[in-house]
N, CA, C and O atoms as a DFTB+ gen file, in Angstrom:
600 C
 N C O
     1  1      52.815      -2.057      13.013
     2  2      51.491      -2.530      13.167
     3  2      50.334      -1.614      13.145
     4  3      49.178      -1.949      12.889
     5  1      50.807      -0.258      13.477
     6  2      49.866       0.856      13.400
     7  2      49.570       1.246      11.863
     8  3      48.497       1.641      11.407
     9  1      50.735       1.046      11.204
    10  2      50.599       1.460       9.704
    11  2      49.735       0.561       8.962
    12  3      48.913       0.928       8.123
    13  1      49.989      -0.766       9.352
    14  2      49.082      -1.807       8.746
    15  2      47.517      -1.568       9.022
    16  3      46.634      -1.593       8.165
    17  1      47.344      -1.306      10.536
    18  2      45.976      -0.974      10.884
    19  2      45.337       0.187      10.152
    20  3      44.188       0.118       9.715
    21  1      46.132       1.287      10.023
    22  2      45.614       2.453       9.342
    23  2      45.473       2.321       7.787
    24  3      44.603       2.956       7.191
    25  1      46.410       1.420       7.094
    26  2      46.219       1.112       5.679
    27  2      44.872       0.179       5.434
    28  3      44.065       0.351       4.521
    29  1      44.813      -0.787       6.393
    30  2      43.727      -1.675       6.355
    31  2      42.329      -0.944       6.422
    32  3      41.436      -1.251       5.632
    33  1      42.154       0.069       7.422
    34  2      40.928       0.963       7.553
    35  2      40.873       1.796       6.386
    36  3      39.766       1.984       5.881
    37  1      41.862       2.309       5.889
    38  2      41.758       3.217       4.607
    39  2      41.421       2.479       3.440
    40  3      40.716       3.025       2.591
    41  1      41.855       1.227       3.264
    42  2      41.481       0.174       2.318
    43  2      39.841      -0.029       2.241
    44  3      39.107       0.085       1.259
    45  1      39.561      -0.320       3.418
    46  2      38.005      -0.693       3.676
    47  2      37.179       0.521       3.502
    48  3      36.040       0.360       3.065
    49  1      37.617       1.788       3.800
    50  2      36.731       2.917       3.503
    51  2      36.786       3.213       1.939
    52  3      35.776       3.652       1.389
    53  1      37.821       3.004       1.297
    54  2      37.728       3.017      -0.137
    55  2      36.749       2.139      -0.749
    56  3      35.876       2.602      -1.482
    57  1      36.849       0.786      -0.470
    58  2      35.924      -0.160      -0.904
    59  2      34.493      -0.019      -0.549
    60  3      33.636      -0.421      -1.337
    61  1      34.140       0.583       0.706
    62  2      32.843       0.773       1.049
    63  2      32.274       2.112       0.321
    64  3      31.052       2.241       0.249
    65  1      33.005       2.968      -0.144
    66  2      32.600       4.094      -0.721
    67  2      32.234       3.727      -2.169
    68  3      31.504       4.550      -2.720
    69  1      32.568       2.742      -2.834
    70  2      32.164       2.357      -4.242
    71  2      31.050       1.398      -4.097
    72  3      30.549       0.956      -5.131
    73  1      30.566       0.993      -2.871
    74  2      29.454       0.026      -2.929
    75  2      28.142       0.922      -2.732
    76  3      28.116       1.972      -2.089
    77  1      27.062       0.337      -3.391
    78  2      25.768       1.207      -3.511
    79  2      25.028       0.759      -2.391
    80  3      24.851      -0.419      -2.080
    81  1      24.533       1.930      -1.701
    82  2      23.605       1.748      -0.414
    83  2      22.250       1.280      -0.842
    84  3      21.649       1.842      -1.758
    85  1      21.766       0.264      -0.195
    86  2      20.355      -0.159      -0.545
    87  2      19.639      -0.016       0.540
    88  3      19.914      -0.664       1.550
    89  1      18.485       0.960       0.493
    90  2      17.648       1.239       1.610
    91  2      16.571      -0.015       1.727
    92  3      16.124      -0.573       0.725
    93  1      16.263      -0.333       2.884
    94  2      15.231      -1.361       3.081
    95  2      13.979      -0.922       2.275
    96  3      13.694       0.258       2.074
    97  1      13.231      -2.026       1.814
    98  2      11.917      -1.849       1.001
    99  2      10.796      -1.480       2.191
   100  3       9.993      -0.563       2.021
   101  1      10.818      -2.152       3.208
   102  2       9.592      -1.831       4.221
   103  2      10.217      -1.486       5.353
   104  3      10.838      -2.327       6.003
   105  1      10.124      -0.124       5.748
   106  2      10.644       0.476       7.012
   107  2       9.997      -0.467       8.275
   108  3       9.118      -1.308       8.089
   109  1      10.510      -0.209       9.383
   110  2      10.301      -0.923      10.477
   111  2       8.658      -0.732      10.821
   112  3       8.088       0.330      10.572
   113  1       8.092      -1.676      11.312
   114  2       6.534      -1.701      11.737
   115  2       6.563      -1.691      13.155
   116  3       7.546      -2.201      13.693
   117  1       5.653      -1.198      13.871
   118  2       4.423      -0.770      13.352
   119  2       4.442       0.657      12.630
   120  3       5.304       1.477      12.945
   121  1       3.590       0.907      11.770
   122  2       3.525       2.133      10.916
   123  2       2.778       3.075      11.831
   124  3       1.975       2.765      12.711
   125  1       3.238       4.453      11.418
   126  2       2.580       5.581      12.327
   127  2       1.121       5.853      11.353
   128  3       0.986       5.689      10.140
   129  1       0.266       6.256      12.221
   130  2      -0.999       6.656      11.616
   131  2      -0.897       7.690      10.750
   132  3      -1.611       7.711       9.747
   133  1       0.037       8.726      11.028
   134  2       0.181      10.069      10.365
   135  2       0.602       9.748       8.848
   136  3       0.249      10.516       7.953
   137  1       1.380       8.575       8.569
   138  2       1.666       8.258       7.082
   139  2       0.380       8.140       6.453
   140  3       0.301       8.697       5.358
   141  1      -0.654       7.549       6.875
   142  2      -1.736       7.114       6.066
   143  2      -2.721       8.403       5.951
   144  3      -3.551       8.346       5.044
   145  1      -2.714       9.449       6.700
   146  2      -3.610      10.426       6.730
   147  2      -3.457      11.294       5.291
   148  3      -2.328      11.670       4.976
   149  1      -4.346      11.537       4.618
   150  2      -4.336      12.338       3.393
   151  2      -5.266      11.797       2.294
   152  3      -6.105      10.910       2.449
   153  1      -4.984      12.483       1.129
   154  2      -5.809      11.933      -0.059
   155  2      -5.033      10.981      -0.730
   156  3      -3.828      11.175      -0.888
   157  1      -5.686       9.801      -1.211
   158  2      -4.953       8.716      -1.923
   159  2      -5.765       8.464      -3.276
   160  3      -6.993       8.385      -3.308
   161  1      -4.985       8.356      -4.316
   162  2      -5.712       7.793      -5.551
   163  2      -5.392       6.295      -5.836
   164  3      -4.272       5.815      -5.666
   165  1      -6.437       5.622      -6.268
   166  2      -6.181       4.251      -6.402
   167  2      -5.774       4.211      -8.013
   168  3      -6.483       4.631      -8.927
   169  1      -4.579       3.660      -8.130
   170  2      -4.057       3.655      -9.508
   171  2      -4.391       2.371     -10.397
   172  3      -4.700       2.393     -11.588
   173  1      -4.253       1.135      -9.496
   174  2      -4.674      -0.049     -10.183
   175  2      -4.828      -1.180      -9.203
   176  3      -4.195      -1.206      -8.147
   177  1      -5.691      -2.128      -9.572
   178  2      -5.902      -3.424      -8.799
   179  2      -5.492      -4.663      -9.500
   180  3      -5.860      -4.930     -10.644
   181  1      -4.749      -5.379      -8.810
   182  2      -4.424      -6.618      -9.495
   183  2      -5.153      -7.797      -8.809
   184  3      -5.088      -7.930      -7.587
   185  1      -5.883      -8.699      -9.633
   186  2      -6.592      -9.858      -8.947
   187  2      -5.953     -11.005      -9.381
   188  3      -5.629     -11.215     -10.550
   189  1      -5.733     -11.895      -8.263
   190  2      -4.919     -13.233      -8.392
   191  2      -5.834     -14.214      -8.035
   192  3      -6.693     -14.016      -7.175
   193  1      -5.692     -15.381      -8.710
   194  2      -6.355     -16.629      -8.302
   195  2      -5.676     -17.454      -7.124
   196  3      -4.693     -16.977      -6.556
   197  1      -6.171     -18.634      -6.770
   198  2      -5.514     -19.259      -5.596
   199  2      -4.214     -19.873      -5.870
   200  3      -3.448     -20.302      -5.007
   201  1      -4.009     -19.885      -7.212
   202  2      -2.467     -20.357      -7.603
   203  2      -1.595     -19.165      -7.701
   204  3      -0.520     -19.348      -8.273
   205  1      -1.863     -17.918      -7.227
   206  2      -1.273     -16.745      -7.291
   207  2      -0.799     -16.314      -8.760
   208  3       0.279     -15.773      -9.008
   209  1      -1.780     -16.643      -9.681
   210  2      -1.710     -16.254     -11.099
   211  2      -2.449     -14.933     -11.315
   212  3      -3.593     -14.800     -10.880
   213  1      -1.851     -13.997     -11.948
   214  2      -2.668     -12.776     -12.175
   215  2      -3.771     -13.057     -13.202
   216  3      -3.543     -13.507     -14.325
   217  1      -5.026     -12.746     -12.710
   218  2      -6.192     -12.825     -13.442
   219  2      -6.468     -11.581     -14.353
   220  3      -6.712     -11.673     -15.556
   221  1      -6.409     -10.544     -13.730
   222  2      -6.831      -9.291     -14.133
   223  2      -6.118      -8.040     -13.532
   224  3      -5.783      -7.988     -12.348
   225  1      -5.913      -7.054     -14.414
   226  2      -5.473      -5.794     -13.801
   227  2      -6.511      -4.607     -14.243
   228  3      -6.786      -4.277     -15.396
   229  1      -6.960      -4.111     -13.155
   230  2      -8.100      -2.903     -13.340
   231  2      -7.514      -1.586     -13.066
   232  3      -6.969      -1.338     -11.991
   233  1      -7.614      -0.769     -13.988
   234  2      -7.109       0.606     -13.761
   235  2      -7.730       1.668     -14.875
   236  3      -8.140       1.325     -15.983
   237  1      -7.720       2.779     -14.456
   238  2      -8.260       3.822     -15.382
   239  2      -7.417       3.912     -16.830
   240  3      -7.906       4.331     -17.879
   241  1      -6.139       3.462     -16.673
   242  2      -5.535       3.421     -18.026
   243  2      -5.913       2.321     -18.850
   244  3      -5.817       2.452     -20.070
   245  1      -6.387       1.105     -18.288
   246  2      -6.747       0.097     -19.239
   247  2      -8.142       0.216     -19.615
   248  3      -8.520      -0.535     -20.514
   249  1      -8.992       1.026     -19.093
   250  2     -10.295       1.188     -19.483
   251  2     -10.650       2.681     -19.439
   252  3     -10.493       3.353     -18.420
   253  1     -11.167       3.199     -20.663
   254  2     -11.590       4.405     -20.739
   255  2     -12.821       4.892     -19.959
   256  3     -13.057       6.081     -19.746
   257  1     -13.605       3.834     -19.540
   258  2     -14.911       3.972     -18.879
   259  2     -14.817       4.183     -17.413
   260  3     -15.749       4.618     -16.737
   261  1     -13.688       3.865     -16.967
   262  2     -13.343       3.828     -15.517
   263  2     -12.594       5.157     -15.059
   264  3     -11.437       5.334     -15.440
   265  1     -13.161       5.997     -14.336
   266  2     -12.287       7.057     -13.730
   267  2     -11.640       6.779     -12.544
   268  3     -12.052       5.843     -11.859
   269  1     -10.602       7.501     -12.154
   270  2      -9.772       7.195     -11.023
   271  2     -10.635       7.373      -9.723
   272  3     -11.434       8.302      -9.609
   273  1     -10.424       6.418      -8.738
   274  2     -10.891       6.592      -7.466
   275  2     -10.123       7.367      -6.455
   276  3      -8.904       7.192      -6.486
   277  1     -10.586       8.174      -5.583
   278  2      -9.677       8.855      -4.772
   279  2     -10.541       8.832      -3.393
   280  3     -11.754       9.035      -3.325
   281  1      -9.686       8.549      -2.332
   282  2     -10.245       8.515      -1.009
   283  2      -9.544       9.416      -0.209
   284  3      -8.463       9.811      -0.647
   285  1      -9.976       9.869       0.992
   286  2      -9.213      10.648       1.931
   287  2      -9.441       9.888       3.284
   288  3     -10.536       9.634       3.787
   289  1      -8.255       9.587       3.758
   290  2      -8.076       8.827       5.096
   291  2      -7.938      10.326       6.278
   292  3      -6.964      11.066       6.416
   293  1      -9.010      10.375       6.845
   294  2      -9.007      11.529       7.855
   295  2      -8.556      11.109       9.253
   296  3      -8.641       9.967       9.706
   297  1      -8.047      12.223       9.901
   298  2      -7.376      12.039      11.311
   299  2      -8.424      11.543      12.368
   300  3      -8.022      10.920      13.351
   301  1      -9.692      11.792      12.200
   302  2     -10.673      11.177      13.149
   303  2     -11.033       9.843      12.807
   304  3     -12.122       9.402      13.172
   305  1     -10.233       9.150      12.143
   306  2     -10.515       7.692      11.877
   307  2     -11.709       7.393      10.898
   308  3     -12.334       6.334      10.957
   309  1     -11.983       8.372      10.011
   310  2     -12.966       8.074       9.030
   311  2     -12.377       8.190       7.750
   312  3     -11.392       8.892       7.527
   313  1     -13.047       7.420       6.800
   314  2     -12.696       7.157       5.529
   315  2     -13.700       8.095       4.411
   316  3     -14.917       7.911       4.430
   317  1     -13.238       8.847       3.693
   318  2     -14.122       9.727       2.873
   319  2     -13.804       9.416       1.429
   320  3     -12.656       9.566       1.010
   321  1     -14.900       8.938       0.566
   322  2     -14.627       8.688      -0.678
   323  2     -15.037       9.844      -1.413
   324  3     -16.160      10.345      -1.361
   325  1     -13.953      10.292      -2.186
   326  2     -14.070      11.679      -2.971
   327  2     -14.639      11.494      -4.286
   328  3     -15.607      12.120      -4.718
   329  1     -13.958      10.559      -4.929
   330  2     -14.417      10.135      -6.395
   331  2     -14.241       8.521      -6.375
   332  3     -13.250       7.917      -5.965
   333  1     -15.352       7.997      -6.877
   334  2     -15.283       6.407      -6.976
   335  2     -15.487       5.988      -8.231
   336  3     -16.620       5.987      -8.712
   337  1     -14.430       5.587      -8.900
   338  2     -14.559       4.996     -10.270
   339  2     -14.375       3.482     -10.175
   340  3     -15.062       2.717     -10.853
   341  1     -13.473       3.078      -9.355
   342  2     -13.246       1.621      -9.064
   343  2     -13.880       1.085      -7.934
   344  3     -14.107      -0.124      -7.878
   345  1     -14.228       1.941      -6.917
   346  2     -14.809       1.709      -5.501
   347  2     -16.379       1.521      -5.941
   348  3     -16.982       2.359      -6.610
   349  1     -16.941       0.310      -5.472
   350  2     -18.444       0.081      -5.578
   351  2     -19.241       1.086      -4.705
   352  3     -18.734       1.837      -3.871
   353  1     -20.473       1.004      -4.991
   354  2     -21.355       1.726      -4.272
   355  2     -21.380       1.641      -2.688
   356  3     -21.410       2.578      -1.890
   357  1     -21.359       0.176      -2.418
   358  2     -21.272      -0.290      -1.101
   359  2     -20.151       0.142      -0.456
   360  3     -20.257       0.414       0.740
   361  1     -18.940       0.279      -1.085
   362  2     -17.607       0.734      -0.542
   363  2     -17.436       2.263      -0.397
   364  3     -16.486       2.763       0.205
   365  1     -18.469       3.007      -1.021
   366  2     -18.286       4.313      -0.896
   367  2     -19.154       5.137       0.310
   368  3     -19.491       6.320       0.280
   369  1     -19.385       4.239       1.275
   370  2     -20.108       4.841       2.337
   371  2     -19.363       5.795       3.136
   372  3     -18.172       5.550       3.332
   373  1     -19.869       6.829       3.619
   374  2     -19.167       7.814       4.474
   375  2     -19.254       7.356       5.884
   376  3     -18.891       8.164       6.738
   377  1     -19.692       6.148       6.277
   378  2     -19.794       5.781       7.646
   379  2     -18.644       4.787       7.900
   380  3     -18.735       4.042       8.876
   381  1     -17.686       4.728       7.181
   382  2     -16.523       3.774       7.442
   383  2     -15.521       4.452       8.256
   384  3     -15.203       5.635       8.139
   385  1     -15.030       3.580       9.119
   386  2     -13.972       4.064      10.148
   387  2     -12.686       3.116       9.627
   388  3     -12.765       2.090       8.952
   389  1     -11.689       3.657      10.056
   390  2     -10.289       2.941       9.814
   391  2      -9.540       2.930      11.157
   392  3      -9.701       3.781      12.032
   393  1      -8.708       1.886      11.229
   394  2      -7.796       1.599      12.354
   395  2      -6.562       0.966      11.828
   396  3      -6.566       0.370      10.751
   397  1      -5.449       1.093      12.610
   398  2      -4.217       0.502      12.327
   399  2      -3.765      -0.378      13.289
   400  3      -3.632       0.026      14.444
   401  1      -3.434      -1.849      12.906
   402  2      -3.024      -2.848      13.737
   403  2      -1.881      -3.418      13.221
   404  3      -1.961      -4.301      12.368
   405  1      -0.586      -2.922      13.737
   406  2       0.659      -3.229      13.120
   407  2       0.847      -3.036      11.626
   408  3       1.057      -1.885      11.244
   409  1       0.803      -3.903      10.837
   410  2       0.972      -3.711       9.327
   411  2      -0.288      -3.995       8.793
   412  3      -0.294      -4.309       7.603
   413  1      -1.481      -3.957       9.453
   414  2      -2.745      -4.144       8.837
   415  2      -3.587      -2.916       8.934
   416  3      -3.712      -2.318      10.003
   417  1      -4.224      -2.494       7.719
   418  2      -5.301      -1.419       7.752
   419  2      -6.486      -2.085       8.006
   420  3      -6.698      -3.138       7.404
   421  1      -7.348      -1.623       8.848
   422  2      -8.730      -2.130       9.130
   423  2      -9.851      -1.161       8.787
   424  3      -9.982      -0.158       9.489
   425  1     -10.619      -1.368       7.825
   426  2     -11.666      -0.609       7.482
   427  2     -13.021      -1.137       7.935
   428  3     -13.326      -2.262       7.538
   429  1     -13.795      -0.535       8.640
   430  2     -15.061      -0.964       9.204
   431  2     -16.299      -0.124       8.713
   432  3     -16.330       1.106       8.718
   433  1     -17.219      -0.869       8.328
   434  2     -18.541      -0.267       7.908
   435  2     -19.569      -0.908       8.893
   436  3     -19.162      -1.697       9.745
   437  1     -20.823      -0.604       8.802
   438  2     -21.926      -1.126       9.611
   439  2     -22.026      -2.698       9.422
   440  3     -22.315      -3.412      10.382
   441  1     -21.777      -3.226       8.144
   442  2     -21.977      -4.601       7.794
   443  2     -20.652      -5.187       7.532
   444  3     -20.627      -6.418       7.516
   445  1     -19.506      -4.540       7.315
   446  2     -18.407      -5.308       6.960
   447  2     -17.291      -4.748       7.670
   448  3     -17.271      -3.629       8.183
   449  1     -16.186      -5.755       7.666
   450  2     -14.893      -5.313       8.208
   451  2     -13.909      -5.752       7.050
   452  3     -14.022      -6.884       6.581
   453  1     -12.967      -4.897       6.590
   454  2     -12.103      -5.335       5.576
   455  2     -10.577      -5.211       6.273
   456  3     -10.255      -4.176       6.857
   457  1      -9.771      -6.231       6.171
   458  2      -8.545      -6.297       6.587
   459  2      -7.614      -6.370       5.473
   460  3      -7.520      -7.312       4.686
   461  1      -6.845      -5.161       5.471
   462  2      -5.875      -4.974       4.297
   463  2      -4.470      -4.945       4.885
   464  3      -4.060      -4.110       5.692
   465  1      -3.717      -6.073       4.323
   466  2      -2.249      -6.031       4.767
   467  2      -1.502      -4.961       3.954
   468  3      -1.649      -4.860       2.736
   469  1      -0.599      -4.070       4.765
   470  2       0.100      -3.175       4.137
   471  2       1.479      -4.002       3.748
   472  3       2.303      -4.370       4.585
   473  1       1.567      -4.206       2.447
   474  2       2.854      -4.898       2.006
   475  2       3.987      -3.975       1.636
   476  3       5.135      -4.415       1.579
   477  1       3.669      -2.531       1.346
   478  2       4.642      -1.867       0.829
   479  2       4.240      -0.319       1.060
   480  3       3.208       0.080       0.521
   481  1       4.997       0.548       1.821
   482  2       4.632       1.955       1.917
   483  2       5.873       2.920       1.880
   484  3       6.949       2.679       2.426
   485  1       5.590       3.967       1.209
   486  2       6.625       5.155       1.468
   487  2       5.620       6.252       1.720
   488  3       4.414       6.073       1.894
   489  1       6.313       7.512       1.721
   490  2       5.388       8.725       2.067
   491  2       4.497       9.096       0.989
   492  3       3.577       9.894       1.169
   493  1       4.768       8.473      -0.274
   494  2       3.959       8.816      -1.419
   495  2       3.136       7.679      -2.141
   496  3       2.335       7.895      -3.050
   497  1       3.470       6.300      -1.559
   498  2       2.896       5.286      -2.213
   499  2       2.492       4.144      -1.268
   500  3       3.222       3.877      -0.314
   501  1       1.468       3.525      -1.472
   502  2       1.034       2.477      -0.518
   503  2       0.485       1.243      -1.271
   504  3      -0.222       1.444      -2.258
   505  1       0.724       0.141      -0.927
   506  2       0.299      -1.143      -1.469
   507  2      -0.309      -1.883      -0.380
   508  3       0.235      -2.079       0.707
   509  1      -1.652      -2.350      -0.778
   510  2      -2.366      -2.974       0.080
   511  2      -2.860      -4.243      -0.335
   512  3      -3.410      -4.276      -1.436
   513  1      -2.774      -5.321       0.342
   514  2      -3.236      -6.712      -0.043
   515  2      -4.503      -7.223       0.704
   516  3      -4.564      -7.351       1.927
   517  1      -5.426      -7.475      -0.099
   518  2      -6.794      -7.857       0.437
   519  2      -7.001      -9.478       0.042
   520  3      -7.012      -9.922      -1.106
   521  1      -7.151     -10.199       1.202
   522  2      -7.353     -11.804       0.803
   523  2      -9.058     -11.989       0.509
   524  3      -9.985     -11.434       1.100
   525  1      -9.100     -12.878      -0.511
   526  2     -10.442     -13.288      -0.910
   527  2     -11.424     -12.172      -1.054
   528  3     -12.435     -12.146      -0.352
   529  1     -11.129     -11.128      -2.054
   530  2     -11.850     -10.068      -2.219
   531  2     -13.355     -10.541      -2.900
   532  3     -14.363      -9.900      -2.603
   533  1     -13.419     -11.545      -3.703
   534  2     -14.701     -12.023      -4.208
   535  2     -14.718     -13.426      -4.316
   536  3     -14.289     -13.933      -5.353
   537  1     -15.192     -14.201      -3.312
   538  2     -15.094     -15.578      -3.269
   539  2     -15.932     -16.388      -4.294
   540  3     -15.661     -17.566      -4.527
   541  1     -17.091     -15.648      -4.984
   542  2     -17.760     -16.244      -5.919
   543  2     -16.975     -16.401      -7.125
   544  3     -17.205     -17.352      -7.872
   545  1     -16.014     -15.505      -7.401
   546  2     -15.180     -15.434      -8.660
   547  2     -13.851     -16.442      -8.478
   548  3     -13.127     -16.665      -9.448
   549  1     -13.595     -17.013      -7.210
   550  2     -12.563     -17.767      -6.931
   551  2     -11.320     -16.926      -6.917
   552  3     -10.240     -17.475      -7.135
   553  1     -11.383     -15.665      -6.683
   554  2     -10.238     -14.837      -6.515
   555  2      -9.613     -14.961      -5.195
   556  3     -10.278     -14.893      -4.160
   557  1      -8.344     -15.141      -5.215
   558  2      -7.519     -15.415      -3.936
   559  2      -7.141     -14.181      -3.150
   560  3      -7.179     -14.142      -1.920
   561  1      -6.772     -13.171      -3.924
   562  2      -6.325     -11.984      -3.367
   563  2      -6.453     -10.917      -4.411
   564  3      -6.645     -11.145      -5.605
   565  1      -6.323      -9.638      -3.822
   566  2      -6.321      -8.402      -4.639
   567  2      -5.219      -7.499      -4.099
   568  3      -5.125      -7.343      -2.881
   569  1      -4.336      -6.864      -4.982
   570  2      -3.335      -5.972      -4.490
   571  2      -3.827      -4.745      -5.125
   572  3      -4.106      -4.649      -6.320
   573  1      -3.924      -3.740      -4.178
   574  2      -4.288      -2.386      -4.507
   575  2      -3.091      -1.416      -4.515
   576  3      -2.384      -1.384      -3.508
   577  1      -2.813      -0.652      -5.527
   578  2      -1.745       0.213      -5.546
   579  2      -2.441       1.674      -5.490
   580  3      -3.302       2.043      -6.289
   581  1      -1.959       2.408      -4.472
   582  2      -2.364       3.818      -4.218
   583  2      -1.114       4.732      -4.227
   584  3       0.008       4.331      -3.915
   585  1      -1.416       6.041      -4.628
   586  2      -0.509       7.122      -4.794
   587  2      -1.224       8.218      -3.898
   588  3      -2.431       8.460      -3.897
   589  1      -0.208       8.856      -3.110
   590  2      -0.714       9.960      -2.361
   591  2      -0.797      11.369      -3.162
   592  3       0.101      11.712      -3.930
   593  1      -1.769      12.033      -2.956
   594  2      -2.007      13.316      -3.770
   595  2      -1.572      14.449      -3.074
   596  3      -1.167      15.400      -3.742
   597  1      -1.583      14.521      -1.828
   598  2      -1.158      15.735      -1.048
   599  2       0.250      16.143      -1.399
   600  3       0.763      17.121      -0.854
């Protein structure tokens, strides 16, 4: 009986050693604010319509006229726009504050409040989803891809 149990455990260990370990895509939430603090470069923005069809991808690689956008999320809950190629003048205000609510990043200015769902993150990469970025163009959502510079 003991030999069979030891043999079974040994066989299980051998089988498990050949199985690839898959880390979870999204670590457990809520997020730590410390992960977000630092300089981030906006790599690209994907715009989708109401049927979840990709309308357009905007990035410095697709257009030579657009320079990369760099923001800094500061520990005092302020957002500083360092270089704005894809960020509009309205979005580049230094008066913006940020907060974190579970898996949502909330950016507030005097006139607006943006809710950005954090759909994926690592220590070096962040993917944010914004609902209805431009209602006049019938865009349903925008997905923003950011990479950490620090």
